[in-house]
JSON list of C-alpha atoms in Angstrom, two decimals:
[
{"chain": "A", "resi": 9, "resn": "MET", "atom": "CA", "xyz": [0.00, 0.00, 0.00]},
{"chain": "A", "resi": 10, "resn": "ALA", "atom": "CA", "xyz": [1.15, 3.58, -0.66]},
{"chain": "A", "resi": 11, "resn": "TRP", "atom": "CA", "xyz": [0.20, 6.70, 1.24]},
{"chain": "A", "resi": 12, "resn": "ALA", "atom": "CA", "xyz": [0.68, 10.43, 0.73]},
{"chain": "A", "resi": 13, "resn": "THR", "atom": "CA", "xyz": [2.34, 12.80, 3.16]},
{"chain": "A", "resi": 14, "resn": "ALA", "atom": "CA", "xyz": [1.99, 16.59, 2.87]},
{"chain": "A", "resi": 15, "resn": "ILE", "atom": "CA", "xyz": [5.37, 18.32, 2.99]},
{"chain": "A", "resi": 16, "resn": "GLN", "atom": "CA", "xyz": [5.91, 22.08, 3.20]},
{"chain": "A", "resi": 17, "resn": "ASN", "atom": "CA", "xyz": [7.67, 22.91, -0.05]},
{"chain": "A", "resi": 18, "resn": "SER", "atom": "CA", "xyz": [7.73, 26.72, 0.09]},
{"chain": "A", "resi": 19, "resn": "ALA", "atom": "CA", "xyz": [7.22, 29.60, 2.51]},
{"chain": "A", "resi": 20, "resn": "VAL", "atom": "CA", "xyz": [3.71, 31.06, 2.63]},
{"chain": "A", "resi": 21, "resn": "THR", "atom": "CA", "xyz": [2.36, 34.42, 3.80]},
{"chain": "A", "resi": 22, "resn": "GLU", "atom": "CA", "xyz": [-1.34, 34.69, 4.66]},
{"chain": "A", "resi": 23, "resn": "ILE", "atom": "CA", "xyz": [-2.70, 38.24, 4.46]},
{"chain": "A", "resi": 24, "resn": "TYR", "atom": "CA", "xyz": [-6.05, 38.84, 6.18]},
{"chain": "A", "resi": 25, "resn": "ILE", "atom": "CA", "xyz": [-8.05, 42.00, 5.47]},
{"chain": "A", "resi": 26, "resn": "GLY", "atom": "CA", "xyz": [-10.92, 42.95, 7.76]},
{"chain": "A", "resi": 27, "resn": "GLY", "atom": "CA", "xyz": [-14.21, 44.64, 6.96]},
{"chain": "A", "resi": 28, "resn": "ALA", "atom": "CA", "xyz": [-15.61, 48.03, 7.92]},
{"chain": "A", "resi": 29, "resn": "ALA", "atom": "CA", "xyz": [-16.63, 46.92, 11.42]},
{"chain": "A", "resi": 30, "resn": "ASP", "atom": "CA", "xyz": [-13.50, 44.92, 12.16]},
{"chain": "A", "resi": 31, "resn": "THR", "atom": "CA", "xyz": [-11.85, 47.69, 14.16]},
{"chain": "A", "resi": 32, "resn": "ARG", "atom": "CA", "xyz": [-14.71, 47.18, 16.62]},
{"chain": "A", "resi": 33, "resn": "THR", "atom": "CA", "xyz": [-15.56, 43.49, 16.31]},
{"chain": "A", "resi": 34, "resn": "ARG", "atom": "CA", "xyz": [-12.01, 42.22, 15.57]},
{"chain": "A", "resi": 35, "resn": "LEU", "atom": "CA", "xyz": [-13.52, 39.19, 13.82]},
{"chain": "A", "resi": 36, "resn": "VAL", "atom": "CA", "xyz": [-10.77, 38.94, 11.23]},
{"chain": "A", "resi": 37, "resn": "ALA", "atom": "CA", "xyz": [-8.06, 40.53, 13.36]},
{"chain": "A", "resi": 38, "resn": "ALA", "atom": "CA", "xyz": [-8.50, 37.93, 16.11]},
{"chain": "A", "resi": 39, "resn": "PHE", "atom": "CA", "xyz": [-8.51, 35.09, 13.57]},
{"chain": "A", "resi": 40, "resn": "ALA", "atom": "CA", "xyz": [-5.30, 36.40, 11.99]},
{"chain": "A", "resi": 41, "resn": "GLU", "atom": "CA", "xyz": [-3.65, 36.78, 15.40]},
{"chain": "A", "resi": 42, "resn": "ALA", "atom": "CA", "xyz": [-4.54, 33.20, 16.29]},
{"chain": "A", "resi": 43, "resn": "ARG", "atom": "CA", "xyz": [-3.12, 32.01, 12.97]},
{"chain": "A", "resi": 44, "resn": "ALA", "atom": "CA", "xyz": [0.08, 33.99, 13.51]},
{"chain": "A", "resi": 45, "resn": "ALA", "atom": "CA", "xyz": [0.53, 32.42, 16.94]},
{"chain": "A", "resi": 46, "resn": "LYS", "atom": "CA", "xyz": [-0.12, 28.93, 15.61]},
{"chain": "A", "resi": 47, "resn": "LEU", "atom": "CA", "xyz": [2.27, 29.38, 12.69]},
{"chain": "A", "resi": 48, "resn": "ALA", "atom": "CA", "xyz": [5.12, 30.82, 14.76]},
{"chain": "A", "resi": 49, "resn": "HIS", "atom": "CA", "xyz": [8.46, 29.08, 14.15]},
{"chain": "A", "resi": 50, "resn": "SER", "atom": "CA", "xyz": [7.19, 27.58, 10.88]},
{"chain": "A", "resi": 51, "resn": "HIS", "atom": "CA", "xyz": [7.62, 28.47, 7.20]},
{"chain": "A", "resi": 52, "resn": "ARG", "atom": "CA", "xyz": [4.27, 30.26, 7.28]},
{"chain": "A", "resi": 53, "resn": "GLU", "atom": "CA", "xyz": [3.24, 33.73, 8.47]},
{"chain": "A", "resi": 54, "resn": "ALA", "atom": "CA", "xyz": [-0.10, 35.48, 9.00]},
{"chain": "A", "resi": 55, "resn": "HIS", "atom": "CA", "xyz": [-0.59, 39.25, 8.81]},
{"chain": "A", "resi": 56, "resn": "TYR", "atom": "CA", "xyz": [-3.63, 41.49, 9.28]},
{"chain": "A", "resi": 57, "resn": "PHE", "atom": "CA", "xyz": [-4.60, 44.78, 7.65]},
{"chain": "A", "resi": 58, "resn": "PRO", "atom": "CA", "xyz": [-7.75, 46.92, 7.91]},
{"chain": "A", "resi": 59, "resn": "HIS", "atom": "CA", "xyz": [-9.76, 47.46, 4.74]},
{"chain": "A", "resi": 60, "resn": "TYR", "atom": "CA", "xyz": [-8.49, 51.03, 4.40]},
{"chain": "A", "resi": 61, "resn": "ALA", "atom": "CA", "xyz": [-4.82, 49.99, 4.09]},
{"chain": "A", "resi": 62, "resn": "PRO", "atom": "CA", "xyz": [-4.54, 48.42, 0.62]},
{"chain": "A", "resi": 63, "resn": "ARG", "atom": "CA", "xyz": [-1.19, 50.05, -0.06]},
{"chain": "A", "resi": 64, "resn": "ARG", "atom": "CA", "xyz": [0.38, 48.64, 3.08]},
{"chain": "A", "resi": 65, "resn": "ALA", "atom": "CA", "xyz": [-1.01, 45.18, 2.33]},
{"chain": "A", "resi": 66, "resn": "ARG", "atom": "CA", "xyz": [0.23, 45.32, -1.26]},
{"chain": "A", "resi": 67, "resn": "HIS", "atom": "CA", "xyz": [3.72, 46.48, -0.23]},
{"chain": "A", "resi": 68, "resn": "LEU", "atom": "CA", "xyz": [4.03, 43.60, 2.24]},
{"chain": "A", "resi": 69, "resn": "ALA", "atom": "CA", "xyz": [2.81, 41.11, -0.35]},
{"chain": "A", "resi": 70, "resn": "GLN", "atom": "CA", "xyz": [5.22, 42.46, -2.97]},
{"chain": "A", "resi": 71, "resn": "ARG", "atom": "CA", "xyz": [8.21, 42.25, -0.62]},
{"chain": "A", "resi": 72, "resn": "HIS", "atom": "CA", "xyz": [7.34, 38.70, 0.32]},
{"chain": "A", "resi": 73, "resn": "ILE", "atom": "CA", "xyz": [6.87, 37.66, -3.31]},
{"chain": "A", "resi": 74, "resn": "GLU", "atom": "CA", "xyz": [10.29, 39.11, -4.14]},
{"chain": "A", "resi": 75, "resn": "SER", "atom": "CA", "xyz": [11.78, 37.05, -1.32]},
{"chain": "A", "resi": 76, "resn": "GLY", "atom": "CA", "xyz": [10.29, 33.88, -2.79]},
{"chain": "A", "resi": 77, "resn": "ARG", "atom": "CA", "xyz": [7.24, 33.46, -0.56]},
{"chain": "A", "resi": 78, "resn": "GLU", "atom": "CA", "xyz": [3.78, 32.46, -1.80]},
{"chain": "A", "resi": 79, "resn": "ILE", "atom": "CA", "xyz": [0.90, 34.80, -0.98]},
{"chain": "A", "resi": 80, "resn": "VAL", "atom": "CA", "xyz": [-2.65, 34.02, 0.09]},
{"chain": "A", "resi": 81, "resn": "LEU", "atom": "CA", "xyz": [-5.14, 36.91, 0.26]},
{"chain": "A", "resi": 82, "resn": "ILE", "atom": "CA", "xyz": [-8.21, 36.61, 2.50]},
{"chain": "A", "resi": 83, "resn": "GLY", "atom": "CA", "xyz": [-10.77, 39.43, 2.69]},
{"chain": "A", "resi": 84, "resn": "HIS", "atom": "CA", "xyz": [-14.06, 39.69, 4.59]},
{"chain": "A", "resi": 85, "resn": "SER", "atom": "CA", "xyz": [-16.87, 42.15, 3.82]},
{"chain": "A", "resi": 86, "resn": "TRP", "atom": "CA", "xyz": [-15.24, 45.42, 2.68]},
{"chain": "A", "resi": 87, "resn": "GLY", "atom": "CA", "xyz": [-11.96, 43.56, 3.08]},
{"chain": "A", "resi": 88, "resn": "GLY", "atom": "CA", "xyz": [-13.00, 41.44, 0.09]},
{"chain": "A", "resi": 89, "resn": "ASP", "atom": "CA", "xyz": [-13.18, 44.59, -2.02]},
{"chain": "A", "resi": 90, "resn": "THR", "atom": "CA", "xyz": [-9.74, 45.61, -0.76]},
{"chain": "A", "resi": 91, "resn": "ALA", "atom": "CA", "xyz": [-8.31, 42.14, -1.42]},
{"chain": "A", "resi": 92, "resn": "LEU", "atom": "CA", "xyz": [-9.38, 42.36, -5.07]},
{"chain": "A", "resi": 93, "resn": "ARG", "atom": "CA", "xyz": [-7.63, 45.72, -5.40]},
{"chain": "A", "resi": 94, "resn": "VAL", "atom": "CA", "xyz": [-4.48, 44.43, -3.71]},
{"chain": "A", "resi": 95, "resn": "LEU", "atom": "CA", "xyz": [-4.47, 41.44, -6.06]},
{"chain": "A", "resi": 96, "resn": "LYS", "atom": "CA", "xyz": [-4.71, 43.73, -9.08]},
{"chain": "A", "resi": 97, "resn": "GLY", "atom": "CA", "xyz": [-1.80, 45.78, -7.72]},
{"chain": "A", "resi": 98, "resn": "LEU", "atom": "CA", "xyz": [0.38, 42.67, -7.62]},
{"chain": "A", "resi": 99, "resn": "SER", "atom": "CA", "xyz": [-0.05, 41.99, -11.35]},
{"chain": "A", "resi": 100, "resn": "PRO", "atom": "CA", "xyz": [1.71, 40.54, -13.32]},
{"chain": "A", "resi": 101, "resn": "GLU", "atom": "CA", "xyz": [2.62, 38.38, -10.32]},
{"chain": "A", "resi": 102, "resn": "THR", "atom": "CA", "xyz": [0.21, 35.49, -9.71]},
{"chain": "A", "resi": 103, "resn": "ILE", "atom": "CA", "xyz": [-0.76, 34.23, -6.26]},
{"chain": "A", "resi": 104, "resn": "PRO", "atom": "CA", "xyz": [-1.94, 30.68, -5.53]},
{"chain": "A", "resi": 105, "resn": "LEU", "atom": "CA", "xyz": [-5.12, 31.54, -3.62]},
{"chain": "A", "resi": 106, "resn": "LEU", "atom": "CA", "xyz": [-7.64, 34.35, -3.13]},
{"chain": "A", "resi": 107, "resn": "VAL", "atom": "CA", "xyz": [-10.43, 33.91, -0.55]},
{"chain": "A", "resi": 108, "resn": "CYS", "atom": "CA", "xyz": [-13.34, 36.37, -0.50]},
{"chain": "A", "resi": 109, "resn": "VAL", "atom": "CA", "xyz": [-15.53, 35.78, 2.55]},
{"chain": "A", "resi": 110, "resn": "ASP", "atom": "CA", "xyz": [-19.00, 37.32, 2.12]},
{"chain": "A", "resi": 111, "resn": "PRO", "atom": "CA", "xyz": [-17.48, 40.35, 0.35]},
{"chain": "A", "resi": 112, "resn": "VAL", "atom": "CA", "xyz": [-19.23, 43.70, 0.04]},
{"chain": "A", "resi": 113, "resn": "PRO", "atom": "CA", "xyz": [-18.18, 46.39, -2.49]},
{"chain": "A", "resi": 114, "resn": "LYS", "atom": "CA", "xyz": [-17.29, 49.88, -1.30]},
{"chain": "A", "resi": 115, "resn": "SER", "atom": "CA", "xyz": [-18.56, 51.77, -4.33]},
{"chain": "A", "resi": 116, "resn": "ARG", "atom": "CA", "xyz": [-20.96, 51.19, -7.19]},
{"chain": "A", "resi": 117, "resn": "LEU", "atom": "CA", "xyz": [-19.15, 53.80, -9.30]},
{"chain": "A", "resi": 118, "resn": "ASN", "atom": "CA", "xyz": [-15.69, 52.40, -8.64]},
{"chain": "A", "resi": 119, "resn": "PRO", "atom": "CA", "xyz": [-16.05, 48.62, -8.29]},
{"chain": "A", "resi": 120, "resn": "PRO", "atom": "CA", "xyz": [-12.97, 46.49, -7.69]},
{"chain": "A", "resi": 121, "resn": "PRO", "atom": "CA", "xyz": [-11.37, 44.73, -10.67]},
{"chain": "A", "resi": 122, "resn": "ARG", "atom": "CA", "xyz": [-12.05, 41.15, -11.62]},
{"chain": "A", "resi": 123, "resn": "PRO", "atom": "CA", "xyz": [-9.49, 38.74, -10.15]},
{"chain": "A", "resi": 124, "resn": "LEU", "atom": "CA", "xyz": [-7.25, 37.67, -13.02]},
{"chain": "A", "resi": 125, "resn": "ASN", "atom": "CA", "xyz": [-3.98, 36.73, -11.34]},
{"chain": "A", "resi": 126, "resn": "ALA", "atom": "CA", "xyz": [-4.99, 34.12, -8.76]},
{"chain": "A", "resi": 127, "resn": "GLU", "atom": "CA", "xyz": [-4.59, 30.42, -9.50]},
{"chain": "A", "resi": 128, "resn": "HIS", "atom": "CA", "xyz": [-7.57, 29.52, -7.31]},
{"chain": "A", "resi": 129, "resn": "ILE", "atom": "CA", "xyz": [-10.42, 31.79, -6.23]},
{"chain": "A", "resi": 130, "resn": "LEU", "atom": "CA", "xyz": [-12.73, 30.80, -3.39]},
{"chain": "A", "resi": 131, "resn": "PHE", "atom": "CA", "xyz": [-15.93, 32.78, -2.84]},
{"chain": "A", "resi": 132, "resn": "ILE", "atom": "CA", "xyz": [-18.06, 32.35, 0.28]},
{"chain": "A", "resi": 133, "resn": "ASP", "atom": "CA", "xyz": [-21.57, 33.83, 0.23]},
{"chain": "A", "resi": 134, "resn": "ALA", "atom": "CA", "xyz": [-23.48, 34.01, 3.52]},
{"chain": "A", "resi": 135, "resn": "ARG", "atom": "CA", "xyz": [-27.21, 33.36, 3.14]},
{"chain": "A", "resi": 136, "resn": "PRO", "atom": "CA", "xyz": [-28.59, 32.85, 6.64]},
{"chain": "A", "resi": 137, "resn": "THR", "atom": "CA", "xyz": [-32.02, 31.39, 7.28]},
{"chain": "A", "resi": 138, "resn": "ARG", "atom": "CA", "xyz": [-32.09, 33.53, 10.43]},
{"chain": "A", "resi": 139, "resn": "PRO", "atom": "CA", "xyz": [-30.65, 36.96, 9.61]},
{"chain": "A", "resi": 140, "resn": "ASN", "atom": "CA", "xyz": [-29.37, 39.20, 12.39]},
{"chain": "A", "resi": 141, "resn": "GLN", "atom": "CA", "xyz": [-28.12, 42.77, 12.67]},
{"chain": "A", "resi": 142, "resn": "SER", "atom": "CA", "xyz": [-24.85, 41.98, 10.88]},
{"chain": "A", "resi": 143, "resn": "ASP", "atom": "CA", "xyz": [-26.78, 40.89, 7.81]},
{"chain": "A", "resi": 144, "resn": "LYS", "atom": "CA", "xyz": [-28.59, 44.23, 7.77]},
{"chain": "A", "resi": 145, "resn": "VAL", "atom": "CA", "xyz": [-25.19, 45.91, 7.57]},
{"chain": "A", "resi": 146, "resn": "LYS", "atom": "CA", "xyz": [-24.35, 43.76, 4.55]},
{"chain": "A", "resi": 147, "resn": "ASP", "atom": "CA", "xyz": [-27.75, 44.38, 2.94]},
{"chain": "A", "resi": 148, "resn": "PHE", "atom": "CA", "xyz": [-27.37, 48.13, 3.44]},
{"chain": "A", "resi": 149, "resn": "GLY", "atom": "CA", "xyz": [-23.98, 48.09, 1.75]},
{"chain": "A", "resi": 150, "resn": "GLN", "atom": "CA", "xyz": [-25.23, 46.03, -1.18]},
{"chain": "A", "resi": 151, "resn": "LEU", "atom": "CA", "xyz": [-28.29, 48.25, -1.56]},
{"chain": "A", "resi": 152, "resn": "PHE", "atom": "CA", "xyz": [-26.12, 51.27, -2.31]},
{"chain": "A", "resi": 153, "resn": "CYS", "atom": "CA", "xyz": [-23.00, 49.65, -3.77]},
{"chain": "A", "resi": 154, "resn": "GLY", "atom": "CA", "xyz": [-24.26, 46.47, -5.42]},
{"chain": "A", "resi": 155, "resn": "THR", "atom": "CA", "xyz": [-22.69, 43.03, -5.01]},
{"chain": "A", "resi": 156, "resn": "LEU", "atom": "CA", "xyz": [-19.46, 41.36, -6.06]},
{"chain": "A", "resi": 157, "resn": "HIS", "atom": "CA", "xyz": [-21.18, 38.28, -7.49]},
{"chain": "A", "resi": 158, "resn": "ARG", "atom": "CA", "xyz": [-20.39, 39.21, -11.10]},
{"chain": "A", "resi": 159, "resn": "ARG", "atom": "CA", "xyz": [-16.80, 40.06, -10.22]},
{"chain": "A", "resi": 160, "resn": "LEU", "atom": "CA", "xyz": [-16.46, 36.65, -8.59]},
{"chain": "A", "resi": 161, "resn": "GLU", "atom": "CA", "xyz": [-18.42, 34.54, -11.07]},
{"chain": "A", "resi": 162, "resn": "CYS", "atom": "CA", "xyz": [-15.04, 33.20, -12.21]},
{"chain": "A", "resi": 163, "resn": "ALA", "atom": "CA", "xyz": [-14.44, 31.64, -8.78]},
{"chain": "A", "resi": 164, "resn": "HIS", "atom": "CA", "xyz": [-13.15, 28.07, -8.92]},
{"chain": "A", "resi": 165, "resn": "THR", "atom": "CA", "xyz": [-14.90, 27.24, -5.64]},
{"chain": "A", "resi": 166, "resn": "ALA", "atom": "CA", "xyz": [-18.14, 28.82, -4.40]},
{"chain": "A", "resi": 167, "resn": "ILE", "atom": "CA", "xyz": [-19.60, 28.09, -0.98]},
{"chain": "A", "resi": 168, "resn": "THR", "atom": "CA", "xyz": [-23.05, 29.15, 0.17]},
{"chain": "A", "resi": 169, "resn": "ALA", "atom": "CA", "xyz": [-23.10, 29.25, 3.97]},
{"chain": "A", "resi": 170, "resn": "ASP", "atom": "CA", "xyz": [-26.16, 29.30, 6.20]},
{"chain": "A", "resi": 171, "resn": "LEU", "atom": "CA", "xyz": [-24.37, 31.74, 8.48]},
{"chain": "A", "resi": 172, "resn": "ASN", "atom": "CA", "xyz": [-24.58, 35.39, 9.41]},
{"chain": "A", "resi": 173, "resn": "HIS", "atom": "CA", "xyz": [-22.34, 38.06, 7.91]},
{"chain": "A", "resi": 174, "resn": "PHE", "atom": "CA", "xyz": [-20.21, 38.38, 11.05]},
{"chain": "A", "resi": 175, "resn": "ALA", "atom": "CA", "xyz": [-19.62, 34.60, 11.35]},
{"chain": "A", "resi": 176, "resn": "PHE", "atom": "CA", "xyz": [-16.19, 34.88, 9.74]},
{"chain": "A", "resi": 177, "resn": "SER", "atom": "CA", "xyz": [-14.49, 32.06, 11.63]},
{"chain": "A", "resi": 178, "resn": "GLN", "atom": "CA", "xyz": [-17.34, 29.65, 10.95]},
{"chain": "A", "resi": 179, "resn": "MET", "atom": "CA", "xyz": [-17.37, 30.52, 7.25]},
{"chain": "A", "resi": 180, "resn": "MET", "atom": "CA", "xyz": [-13.64, 29.78, 7.05]},
{"chain": "A", "resi": 181, "resn": "LEU", "atom": "CA", "xyz": [-14.44, 26.26, 8.26]},
{"chain": "A", "resi": 182, "resn": "THR", "atom": "CA", "xyz": [-17.50, 25.66, 6.04]},
{"chain": "A", "resi": 183, "resn": "ARG", "atom": "CA", "xyz": [-16.80, 22.89, 3.55]},
{"chain": "A", "resi": 184, "resn": "ALA", "atom": "CA", "xyz": [-17.41, 23.07, -0.18]},
{"chain": "A", "resi": 185, "resn": "GLU", "atom": "CA", "xyz": [-18.82, 20.19, -2.22]},
{"chain": "A", "resi": 186, "resn": "ASP", "atom": "CA", "xyz": [-15.32, 18.75, -2.55]},
{"chain": "A", "resi": 187, "resn": "GLY", "atom": "CA", "xyz": [-15.10, 18.50, 1.24]},
{"chain": "A", "resi": 188, "resn": "LEU", "atom": "CA", "xyz": [-12.51, 21.26, 1.61]},
{"chain": "A", "resi": 189, "resn": "SER", "atom": "CA", "xyz": [-13.01, 24.46, 3.59]},
{"chain": "A", "resi": 190, "resn": "ALA", "atom": "CA", "xyz": [-11.27, 27.78, 2.97]},
{"chain": "A", "resi": 191, "resn": "LEU", "atom": "CA", "xyz": [-8.88, 27.01, 5.81]},
{"chain": "A", "resi": 192, "resn": "ASP", "atom": "CA", "xyz": [-8.14, 23.58, 4.30]},
{"chain": "A", "resi": 193, "resn": "ARG", "atom": "CA", "xyz": [-7.18, 25.20, 1.01]},
{"chain": "A", "resi": 194, "resn": "ILE", "atom": "CA", "xyz": [-5.04, 27.80, 2.77]},
{"chain": "A", "resi": 195, "resn": "ASN", "atom": "CA", "xyz": [-3.19, 25.03, 4.59]},
{"chain": "A", "resi": 196, "resn": "GLN", "atom": "CA", "xyz": [-2.55, 23.24, 1.28]},
{"chain": "A", "resi": 197, "resn": "VAL", "atom": "CA", "xyz": [-0.75, 26.21, -0.28]},
{"chain": "A", "resi": 198, "resn": "GLY", "atom": "CA", "xyz": [2.97, 25.60, -0.43]},
{"chain": "A", "resi": 199, "resn": "GLN", "atom": "CA", "xyz": [2.66, 21.89, 0.20]},
{"chain": "A", "resi": 200, "resn": "ILE", "atom": "CA", "xyz": [3.37, 18.92, -2.02]},
{"chain": "A", "resi": 201, "resn": "SER", "atom": "CA", "xyz": [2.19, 15.35, -1.58]},
{"chain": "A", "resi": 202, "resn": "GLN", "atom": "CA", "xyz": [4.98, 12.83, -1.35]},
{"chain": "A", "resi": 203, "resn": "ARG", "atom": "CA", "xyz": [3.90, 9.27, -1.96]},
{"chain": "A", "resi": 204, "resn": "SER", "atom": "CA", "xyz": [5.57, 6.48, -0.01]},
{"chain": "A", "resi": 205, "resn": "PRO", "atom": "CA", "xyz": [5.72, 3.45, -2.36]},
{"chain": "A", "resi": 206, "resn": "THR", "atom": "CA", "xyz": [5.65, -0.11, -1.11]},
{"chain": "A", "resi": 207, "resn": "ALA", "atom": "CA", "xyz": [5.67, -3.44, -2.88]},
{"chain": "A", "resi": 208, "resn": "SER", "atom": "CA", "xyz": [2.37, -4.48, -4.38]},
{"chain": "A", "resi": 209, "resn": "PRO", "atom": "CA", "xyz": [0.65, -7.54, -2.89]},
{"chain": "A", "resi": 210, "resn": "SER", "atom": "CA", "xyz": [1.08, -9.46, -6.15]},
{"chain": "A", "resi": 211, "resn": "SER", "atom": "CA", "xyz": [4.85, -8.91, -6.38]},
{"chain": "A", "resi": 212, "resn": "ALA", "atom": "CA", "xyz": [5.29, -9.71, -2.70]},
{"chain": "A", "resi": 213, "resn": "ALA", "atom": "CA", "xyz": [3.44, -13.00, -3.14]},
{"chain": "A", "resi": 214, "resn": "GLN", "atom": "CA", "xyz": [5.69, -14.06, -6.01]},
{"chain": "A", "resi": 215, "resn": "GLY", "atom": "CA", "xyz": [8.82, -13.90, -3.88]},
{"chain": "A", "resi": 216, "resn": "PRO", "atom": "CA", "xyz": [12.38, -13.50, -5.22]},
{"chain": "A", "resi": 217, "resn": "ARG", "atom": "CA", "xyz": [13.25, -14.66, -8.70]},
{"chain": "A", "resi": 218, "resn": "GLY", "atom": "CA", "xyz": [16.30, -16.60, -9.87]}
]
């Protein structure tokens, strides 16, 4: 029997971008801090930026790309809009993964660009059966600024989550039809599968020749 082992093949930088309310709720900030602590002393890093700091996020990503690291962009709410703009700013460089978690555009007149330089795009859309106040915030933003559904119709993976807009951590763990969550895909970036071969049952049964 043969089995596969995941081996870290390259250094990875995860960049998390929070939404408009994240300075108060710290939904994404706390998640990024927990990731940074977990990844300490490994080949991976996690960084956080508010939605209004696209230049800082892009500069960090560019420096890390130049040093040979792979970049993953994760944006929630308005942070999804910012992540799309940061991605565009990195062109012609290509990143392995973009994750937009229930994104909301900032402007109808100046929508973010379509994501063209990400190898895999994952789009999570929250559609709760029991909306709460956070969903009203999302609805208000979409009423005036539209949605990012058309911008993200090219997504390789789309997840519809029965969760509220502020349930960022839970959405990161929600599995797609292929059984993988956003966090699963993030963890796969920079890894290769090394197969450990063993003799087949038939050859073992035959014994040595000669």
